[in-house]
Every structure is written in C-alpha cells, then in structure tokens.
PDB file of C-alpha atoms and ligand atoms in Angstrom:
ATOM      1  CA  MET A 284      93.922 167.060 260.916  1.00 77.00           C
ATOM      2  CA  VAL A 285      95.016 167.719 264.498  1.00 83.00           C
ATOM      3  CA  ASP A 286      98.733 167.997 265.287  1.00 90.00           C
ATOM      4  CA  GLN A 287      99.684 164.861 267.250  1.00 94.00           C
ATOM      5  CA  ASN A 288     101.264 166.834 270.126  1.00 95.00           C
ATOM      6  CA  VAL A 289      98.169 168.984 270.481  1.00 96.00           C
ATOM      7  CA  LYS A 290      95.941 165.904 270.320  1.00 97.00           C
ATOM      8  CA  ASP A 291      98.018 164.204 273.046  1.00 97.00           C
ATOM      9  CA  ARG A 292      97.702 167.282 275.259  1.00 97.00           C
ATOM     10  CA  ILE A 293      93.947 167.479 274.779  1.00 98.00           C
ATOM     11  CA  GLU A 294      93.510 163.792 275.574  1.00 98.00           C
ATOM     12  CA  GLN A 295      95.755 164.050 278.618  1.00 98.00           C
ATOM     13  CA  ASP A 296      93.624 166.907 279.931  1.00 98.00           C
ATOM     14  CA  ILE A 297      90.159 165.531 279.184  1.00 98.00           C
ATOM     15  CA  LYS A 298      91.004 162.008 280.337  1.00 97.00           C
ATOM     16  CA  GLY A 299      92.959 163.140 283.399  1.00 98.00           C
ATOM     17  CA  ASN A 300      90.267 165.503 284.709  1.00 98.00           C
ATOM     18  CA  ASP A 301      86.578 164.699 285.141  1.00 98.00           C
ATOM     19  CA  VAL A 302      85.438 168.144 284.045  1.00 98.00           C
ATOM     20  CA  VAL A 303      87.442 170.443 281.773  1.00 98.00           C
ATOM     21  CA  LEU A 304      86.392 173.815 280.429  1.00 98.00           C
ATOM     22  CA  TYR A 305      88.345 175.197 277.483  1.00 98.00           C
ATOM     23  CA  MET A 306      87.586 178.865 277.700  1.00 98.00           C
ATOM     24  CA  LYS A 307      88.675 182.403 276.969  1.00 98.00           C
ATOM     25  CA  GLY A 308      90.407 183.690 280.071  1.00 98.00           C
ATOM     26  CA  THR A 309      90.455 181.911 283.416  1.00 98.00           C
ATOM     27  CA  PRO A 310      87.661 180.852 285.795  1.00 98.00           C
ATOM     28  CA  VAL A 311      88.592 183.805 288.030  1.00 98.00           C
ATOM     29  CA  PHE A 312      88.945 186.233 285.129  1.00 98.00           C
ATOM     30  CA  PRO A 313      86.920 185.094 282.111  1.00 98.00           C
ATOM     31  CA  GLN A 314      87.576 187.205 279.033  1.00 98.00           C
ATOM     32  CA  CYS A 315      84.352 186.452 277.189  1.00 98.00           C
ATOM     33  CA  GLY A 316      80.716 186.503 278.280  1.00 98.00           C
ATOM     34  CA  PHE A 317      80.048 182.989 276.940  1.00 98.00           C
ATOM     35  CA  SER A 318      82.922 181.546 278.959  1.00 98.00           C
ATOM     36  CA  ALA A 319      81.847 183.526 282.022  1.00 98.00           C
ATOM     37  CA  ALA A 320      78.327 182.101 281.726  1.00 98.00           C
ATOM     38  CA  VAL A 321      79.561 178.500 281.771  1.00 98.00           C
ATOM     39  CA  VAL A 322      81.863 179.202 284.722  1.00 98.00           C
ATOM     40  CA  GLN A 323      78.805 180.583 286.482  1.00 98.00           C
ATOM     41  CA  VAL A 324      76.736 177.458 285.753  1.00 98.00           C
ATOM     42  CA  LEU A 325      79.506 175.130 286.921  1.00 98.00           C
ATOM     43  CA  SER A 326      79.965 177.163 290.094  1.00 97.00           C
ATOM     44  CA  THR A 327      76.235 177.084 290.782  1.00 97.00           C
ATOM     45  CA  VAL A 328      76.122 173.312 290.288  1.00 97.00           C
ATOM     46  CA  GLY A 329      79.151 173.108 292.567  1.00 97.00           C
ATOM     47  CA  VAL A 330      81.348 170.976 290.363  1.00 98.00           C
ATOM     48  CA  LYS A 331      85.147 171.113 290.430  1.00 97.00           C
ATOM     49  CA  PHE A 332      86.625 171.736 287.000  1.00 98.00           C
ATOM     50  CA  LYS A 333      89.872 172.508 285.279  1.00 98.00           C
ATOM     51  CA  GLY A 334      89.729 175.732 283.277  1.00 98.00           C
ATOM     52  CA  ILE A 335      92.139 176.015 280.358  1.00 98.00           C
ATOM     53  CA  ASN A 336      92.714 179.386 278.714  1.00 98.00           C
ATOM     54  CA  ILE A 337      92.851 178.907 274.951  1.00 98.00           C
ATOM     55  CA  LEU A 338      93.776 182.559 274.402  1.00 98.00           C
ATOM     56  CA  GLU A 339      97.265 181.700 275.621  1.00 98.00           C
ATOM     57  CA  ASP A 340      97.747 178.985 273.040  1.00 97.00           C
ATOM     58  CA  PRO A 341      96.791 179.489 269.379  1.00 96.00           C
ATOM     59  CA  GLY A 342      97.779 175.897 268.523  1.00 96.00           C
ATOM     60  CA  LEU A 343      95.452 174.505 271.152  1.00 97.00           C
ATOM     61  CA  ARG A 344      92.713 176.915 270.084  1.00 97.00           C
ATOM     62  CA  GLN A 345      92.768 175.598 266.511  1.00 97.00           C
ATOM     63  CA  GLY A 346      93.504 172.015 267.567  1.00 97.00           C
ATOM     64  CA  LEU A 347      90.386 171.831 269.715  1.00 97.00           C
ATOM     65  CA  LYS A 348      88.175 173.053 266.895  1.00 97.00           C
ATOM     66  CA  ASP A 349      89.523 170.254 264.714  1.00 96.00           C
ATOM     67  CA  TYR A 350      89.575 167.621 267.455  1.00 96.00           C
ATOM     68  CA  SER A 351      85.914 168.035 268.325  1.00 95.00           C
ATOM     69  CA  ASN A 352      84.624 169.534 265.129  1.00 96.00           C
ATOM     70  CA  TRP A 353      83.264 172.358 267.268  1.00 98.00           C
ATOM     71  CA  PRO A 354      84.117 175.844 266.044  1.00 98.00           C
ATOM     72  CA  THR A 355      83.739 177.985 269.165  1.00 98.00           C
ATOM     73  CA  PHE A 356      84.630 178.400 272.837  1.00 98.00           C
ATOM     74  CA  PRO A 357      83.784 177.637 275.558  1.00 98.00           C
ATOM     75  CA  GLN A 358      83.910 173.856 275.184  1.00 98.00           C
ATOM     76  CA  LEU A 359      82.910 171.747 278.170  1.00 98.00           C
ATOM     77  CA  TYR A 360      84.159 168.165 278.483  1.00 98.00           C
ATOM     78  CA  VAL A 361      82.929 165.670 281.047  1.00 98.00           C
ATOM     79  CA  LYS A 362      84.823 162.385 281.442  1.00 98.00           C
ATOM     80  CA  GLY A 363      86.553 162.849 278.122  1.00 98.00           C
ATOM     81  CA  GLU A 364      83.471 163.733 276.093  1.00 98.00           C
ATOM     82  CA  LEU A 365      82.396 167.068 274.684  1.00 98.00           C
ATOM     83  CA  VAL A 366      79.123 168.219 276.212  1.00 98.00           C
ATOM     84  CA  GLY A 367      78.909 171.477 274.251  1.00 98.00           C
ATOM     85  CA  GLY A 368      79.268 175.226 274.466  1.00 98.00           C
ATOM     86  CA  CYS A 369      77.501 177.973 276.337  1.00 98.00           C
ATOM     87  CA  ASP A 370      74.018 177.585 274.813  1.00 98.00           C
ATOM     88  CA  ILE A 371      73.897 173.827 275.338  1.00 98.00           C
ATOM     89  CA  VAL A 372      75.332 173.957 278.857  1.00 98.00           C
ATOM     90  CA  ARG A 373      72.864 176.652 279.880  1.00 98.00           C
ATOM     91  CA  GLU A 374      69.907 174.763 278.419  1.00 98.00           C
ATOM     92  CA  MET A 375      71.024 171.513 280.035  1.00 98.00           C
ATOM     93  CA  TYR A 376      71.414 173.261 283.381  1.00 98.00           C
ATOM     94  CA  GLU A 377      67.960 174.811 283.175  1.00 98.00           C
ATOM     95  CA  SER A 378      66.316 171.483 282.301  1.00 98.00           C
ATOM     96  CA  GLY A 379      68.302 169.591 284.958  1.00 98.00           C
ATOM     97  CA  GLU A 380      69.979 167.459 282.286  1.00 98.00           C
ATOM     98  CA  LEU A 381      73.450 168.714 283.179  1.00 98.00           C
ATOM     99  CA  GLN A 382      73.005 167.735 286.800  1.00 97.00           C
ATOM    100  CA  SER A 383      71.761 164.266 285.695  1.00 97.00           C
ATOM    101  CA  LEU A 384      74.677 163.817 283.307  1.00 98.00           C
ATOM    102  CA  LEU A 385      77.171 164.639 286.060  1.00 98.00           C
ATOM    103  CA  ALA A 386      75.416 162.269 288.471  1.00 97.00           C
ATOM    104  CA  ASP A 387      75.289 159.466 285.853  1.00 97.00           C
ATOM    105  CA  LYS A 388      79.001 159.877 285.166  1.00 97.00           C
ATOM    106  CA  GLY A 389      79.789 159.829 288.880  1.00 97.00           C
ATOM    107  CA  VAL A 390      81.035 163.413 289.074  1.00 97.00           C
ATOM    108  CA  ALA A 391      80.586 164.956 292.524  1.00 95.00           C
ATOM    109  CA  THR A 392      78.582 168.173 292.794  1.00 95.00           C
ATOM    110  CA  GLY A 393      77.370 170.546 295.500  1.00 93.00           C
ATOM    111  CA  ALA A 394      78.472 169.807 299.027  1.00 84.00           C
ATOM    112  CA  ASN A 395      80.107 166.543 297.912  1.00 84.00           C
ATOM    113  CA  ALA A 396      82.396 168.130 295.337  1.00 84.00           C
TER     114      ALA A 396
HETATM  115  N1  LIG B 147      76.799 179.985 270.728  1.00 93.84           N
HETATM  116  C1  LIG B 147      78.132 179.731 271.227  1.00 93.84           C
HETATM  117  C2  LIG B 147      78.761 181.028 271.645  1.00 93.84           C
HETATM  118  C3  LIG B 147      80.263 180.952 271.731  1.00 93.84           C
HETATM  119  C4  LIG B 147      80.922 181.743 270.631  1.00 93.84           C
HETATM  120  O1  LIG B 147      80.246 182.225 269.699  1.00 93.84           O
HETATM  121  N2  LIG B 147      82.246 181.877 270.717  1.00 93.84           N
HETATM  122  C5  LIG B 147      82.989 182.590 269.709  1.00 93.84           C
HETATM  123  C6  LIG B 147      83.297 183.999 270.179  1.00 93.84           C
HETATM  124  S1  LIG B 147      83.870 184.112 271.860  1.00 93.84           S
HETATM  125  C7  LIG B 147      84.282 181.809 269.425  1.00 93.84           C
HETATM  126  O2  LIG B 147      84.766 181.039 270.229  1.00 93.84           O
HETATM  127  N3  LIG B 147      84.818 181.993 268.201  1.00 93.84           N
HETATM  128  C8  LIG B 147      85.961 181.244 267.739  1.00 93.84           C
HETATM  129  C9  LIG B 147      87.266 181.736 268.266  1.00 93.84           C
HETATM  130  O3  LIG B 147      87.312 182.815 268.895  1.00 93.84           O
HETATM  131  O4  LIG B 147      88.283 181.045 268.064  1.00 93.84           O
HETATM  132  C10 LIG B 147      78.041 178.764 272.425  1.00 93.84           C
HETATM  133  O5  LIG B 147      76.956 178.317 272.707  1.00 93.84           O
HETATM  134  O6  LIG B 147      79.063 178.459 273.042  1.00 93.84           O
END
C-alpha cells in the first residue's frame, strides 16, 4: 500500500518528466555504483533526465518500492513507465534496445536532446 501523498508525488514526477531516474545521490554526485552506472549510460546516450535522490527521503524510498514492486535503486522511468534498474538499463543500452525505446517514445537523444 503506497501512501497517497507519496503516490501523487511519484506520478507528478514520472508523468511530468519524460525521463526520471530515482537514484542514490545526484547525477553529479552519485552515492552508489549502480546509480552512477545508469547516469553514465544516460549521459552517453545523451538524454536529458531528472535525477531524484531517494536517500534524502525515506518515505519516497519505500513508496517507490511499493509503487513499482521493484525492491532496489536505481529505478529508471521513461514516459511514466518503469524500464528497470542498473542491470536492465545496461543490457538494453548494449543491445541498442534502450535507444530504440527512447526513439519509439519520442524522447530526444544525442545532439537533439
Ligand atoms: N541489480 C540491481 C542493483 C541495484 C541494487 O542492488 N541496489 C540496492 C543497493 S544500492 C538497493 O537499492 N537496495 C535497496 C535500498 O537500498 O533501499 C540493479 O540492476 O539495479
């Protein structure tokens, strides 16, 4: 059961921003290697994203696990949908699937971002 206020905040963020990364630390100063790896992938792809530091908010940290039924961070959302964590994002990047997903969803990358 996700607290309604937390749920509203999550939905505001993931629906109001094309790409959102819930992570430990910030994009400039990640505080976990898994989060740092996803920041690195997103930077390489050249996509703009909103990074949200769950270490600053225990309610959000737990709420996200319940909201998406996903127990760990980072969590990457594109156009309101959970894509996955570090392993999935890395695999999708290496296979080109991440780039295709972003293109299919109309999210600008590279020089167009
Ligand atoms: N295999 C995971 C690795 C991420 C992971 O294991 N994260 C842990 C440690 S940073 C986590 O978020 N644990 C729950 C928590 O800290 O609330 C992935 O692909 O994202």
